[in-house]
Short mmCIF file of C-alpha atoms and ligand atoms in Angstrom, two decimals:
data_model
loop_
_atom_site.label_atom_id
_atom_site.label_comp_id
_atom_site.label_asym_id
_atom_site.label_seq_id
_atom_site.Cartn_x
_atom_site.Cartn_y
_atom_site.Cartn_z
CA UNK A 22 0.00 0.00 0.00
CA UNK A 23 1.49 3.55 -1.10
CA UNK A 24 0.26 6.74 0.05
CA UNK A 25 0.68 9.78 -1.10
CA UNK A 26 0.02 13.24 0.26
CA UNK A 27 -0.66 16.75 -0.62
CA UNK A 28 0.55 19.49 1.50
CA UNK A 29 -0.88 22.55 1.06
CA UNK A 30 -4.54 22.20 2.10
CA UNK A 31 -4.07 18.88 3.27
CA UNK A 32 -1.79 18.84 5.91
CA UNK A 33 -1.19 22.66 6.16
CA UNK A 34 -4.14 25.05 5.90
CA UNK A 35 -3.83 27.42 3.03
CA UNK A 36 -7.21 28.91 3.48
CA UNK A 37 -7.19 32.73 4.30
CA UNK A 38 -8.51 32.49 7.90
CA UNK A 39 -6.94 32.86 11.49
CA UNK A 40 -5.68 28.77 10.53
CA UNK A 41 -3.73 29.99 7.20
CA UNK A 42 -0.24 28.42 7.24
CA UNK A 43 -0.79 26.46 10.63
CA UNK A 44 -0.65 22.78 10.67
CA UNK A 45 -4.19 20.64 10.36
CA UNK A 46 -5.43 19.43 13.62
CA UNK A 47 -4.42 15.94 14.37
CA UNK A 48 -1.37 16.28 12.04
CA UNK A 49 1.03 14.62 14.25
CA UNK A 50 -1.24 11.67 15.02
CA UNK A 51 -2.08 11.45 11.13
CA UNK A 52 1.97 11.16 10.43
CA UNK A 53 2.10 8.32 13.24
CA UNK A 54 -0.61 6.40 11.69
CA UNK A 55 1.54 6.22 8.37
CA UNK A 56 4.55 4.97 9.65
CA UNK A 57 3.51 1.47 8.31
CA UNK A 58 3.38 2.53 4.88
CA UNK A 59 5.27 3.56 1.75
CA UNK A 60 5.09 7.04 1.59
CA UNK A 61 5.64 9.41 -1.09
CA UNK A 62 5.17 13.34 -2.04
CA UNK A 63 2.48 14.58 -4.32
CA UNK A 64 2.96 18.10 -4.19
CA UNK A 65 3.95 21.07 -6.20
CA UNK A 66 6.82 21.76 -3.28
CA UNK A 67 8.19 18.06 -4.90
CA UNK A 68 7.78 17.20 -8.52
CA UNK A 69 11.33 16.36 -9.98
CA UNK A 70 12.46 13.98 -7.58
CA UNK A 71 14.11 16.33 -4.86
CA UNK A 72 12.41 16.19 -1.62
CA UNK A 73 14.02 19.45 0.28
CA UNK A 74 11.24 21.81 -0.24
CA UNK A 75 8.90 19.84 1.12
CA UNK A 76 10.84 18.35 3.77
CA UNK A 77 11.60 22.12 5.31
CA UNK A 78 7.92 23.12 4.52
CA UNK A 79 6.44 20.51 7.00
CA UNK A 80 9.42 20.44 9.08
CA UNK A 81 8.67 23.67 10.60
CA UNK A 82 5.13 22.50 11.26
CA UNK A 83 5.97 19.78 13.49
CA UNK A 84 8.44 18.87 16.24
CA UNK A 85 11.81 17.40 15.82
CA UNK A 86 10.50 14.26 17.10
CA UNK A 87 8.87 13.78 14.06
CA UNK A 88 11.66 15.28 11.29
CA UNK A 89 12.03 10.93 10.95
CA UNK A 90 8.83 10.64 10.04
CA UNK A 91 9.02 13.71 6.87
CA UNK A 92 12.53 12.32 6.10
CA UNK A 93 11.18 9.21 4.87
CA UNK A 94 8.39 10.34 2.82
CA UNK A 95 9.89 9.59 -0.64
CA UNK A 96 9.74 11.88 -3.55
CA UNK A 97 7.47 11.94 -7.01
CA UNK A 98 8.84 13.46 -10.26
CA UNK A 99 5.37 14.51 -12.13
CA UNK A 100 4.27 17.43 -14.24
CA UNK A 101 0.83 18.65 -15.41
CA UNK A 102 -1.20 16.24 -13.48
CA UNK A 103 -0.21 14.61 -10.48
CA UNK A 104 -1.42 11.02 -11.28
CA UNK A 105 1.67 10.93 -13.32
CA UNK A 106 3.24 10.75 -9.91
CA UNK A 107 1.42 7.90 -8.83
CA UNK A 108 2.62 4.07 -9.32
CA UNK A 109 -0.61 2.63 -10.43
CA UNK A 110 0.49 -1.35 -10.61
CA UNK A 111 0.34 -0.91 -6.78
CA UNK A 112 -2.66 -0.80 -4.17
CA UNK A 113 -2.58 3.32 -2.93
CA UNK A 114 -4.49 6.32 -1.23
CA UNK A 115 -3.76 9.72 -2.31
CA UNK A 116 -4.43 12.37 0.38
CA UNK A 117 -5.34 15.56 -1.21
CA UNK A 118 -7.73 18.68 -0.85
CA UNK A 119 -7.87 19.51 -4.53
CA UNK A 120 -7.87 16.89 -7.55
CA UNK A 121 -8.42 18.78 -11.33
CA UNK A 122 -10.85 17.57 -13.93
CA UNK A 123 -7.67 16.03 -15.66
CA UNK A 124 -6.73 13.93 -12.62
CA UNK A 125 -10.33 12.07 -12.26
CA UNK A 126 -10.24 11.52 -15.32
CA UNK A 127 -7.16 9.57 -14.84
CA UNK A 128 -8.25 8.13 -11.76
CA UNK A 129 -11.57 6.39 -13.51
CA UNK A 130 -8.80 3.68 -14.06
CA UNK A 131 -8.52 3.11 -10.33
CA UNK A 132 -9.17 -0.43 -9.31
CA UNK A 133 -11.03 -1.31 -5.44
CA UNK A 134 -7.68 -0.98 -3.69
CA UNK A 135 -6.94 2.37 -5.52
CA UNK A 136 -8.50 5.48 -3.90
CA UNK A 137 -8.56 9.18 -3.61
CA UNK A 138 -9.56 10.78 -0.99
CA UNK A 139 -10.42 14.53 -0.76
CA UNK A 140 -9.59 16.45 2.49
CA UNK A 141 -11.80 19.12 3.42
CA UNK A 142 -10.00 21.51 6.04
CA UNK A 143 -11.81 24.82 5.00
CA UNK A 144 -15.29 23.24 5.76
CA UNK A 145 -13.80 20.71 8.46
CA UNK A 146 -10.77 21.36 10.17
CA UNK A 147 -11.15 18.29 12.10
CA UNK A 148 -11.03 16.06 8.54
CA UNK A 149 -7.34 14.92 9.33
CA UNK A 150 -8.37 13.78 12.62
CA UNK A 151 -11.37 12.14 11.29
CA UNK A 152 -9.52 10.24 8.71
CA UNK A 153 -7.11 9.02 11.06
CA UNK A 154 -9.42 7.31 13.47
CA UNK A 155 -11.24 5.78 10.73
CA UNK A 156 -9.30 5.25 7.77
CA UNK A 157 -6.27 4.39 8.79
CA UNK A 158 -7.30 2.14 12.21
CA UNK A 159 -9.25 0.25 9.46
CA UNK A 160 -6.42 0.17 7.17
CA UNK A 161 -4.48 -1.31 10.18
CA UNK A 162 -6.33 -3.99 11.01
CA UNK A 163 -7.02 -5.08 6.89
CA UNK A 164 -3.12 -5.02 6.62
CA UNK A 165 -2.25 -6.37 10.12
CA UNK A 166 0.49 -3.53 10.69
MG1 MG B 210 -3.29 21.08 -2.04
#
């Protein structure tokens, strides 16, 4: 199982309210639950295979304690569309709060262990939290990690 995450609206609000720039609620907790899985960047901070910018973007979002858990999230080289990022031969869950027409179009491809899933944090700032406790717990116990 890969997963791959977004950053800006995702897991760092980029709405233009008192949360703009701060981390999502529940973001630590969200990074613990993916320490199981293969982890890689789908963001426009990390599209040719160099990891820094988004590495220092979240890194100042979270304590050292957790600068492991960013290291290891592994890089995409994509242009245009993001699903050119994404390994489709494997079972994956893209985290992200904004997927273009292009991309679902792509995505229609997607077989039952292949999934998007759009996070909301301008309408629920508790969605990271929320997907935590169910998603991943359920993704747990299905994969027995
Ligand atoms: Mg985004």
């Amino acid at each position: 199982m890969k997963i791959y995450l977004d950053i800006d609206g995702t897991m760092i609000h980029e709405d233009l309210t008192e949360n703009y720039c701060k981390p999502a609620k529940g973001l630590l907790e969200f990074l613990e639950a993916l320490r199981p899985y293969d982890t890689y960047w789908l963001t426009t901070h990390c599209t040719d295979g160099n990891p820094e910018g988004a590495r220092r973007i979240m890194k100042e979002k979270v304590p050292e304690a957790y600068h492991a858990d960013i290291d290891r999230i592994k890089p995409t080289v994509w242009q245009d569309l993001k699903t050119k990022g994404i390994d489709f031969s494997s079972d994956f869950i893209w985290f992200d709060n904004d997927i273009y027409v292009g991309e679902w179009e792509v995505l229609k491809q997607c077989t039952d262990n292949q999934s998007v899933i759009e996070v909301d944090l301008r309408s629920n700032p508790n969605h990271l939290i929320e997907l935590t406790n169910d998603l991943l717990v359920e993704l747990q116990k299905q994969y027995g990690k």
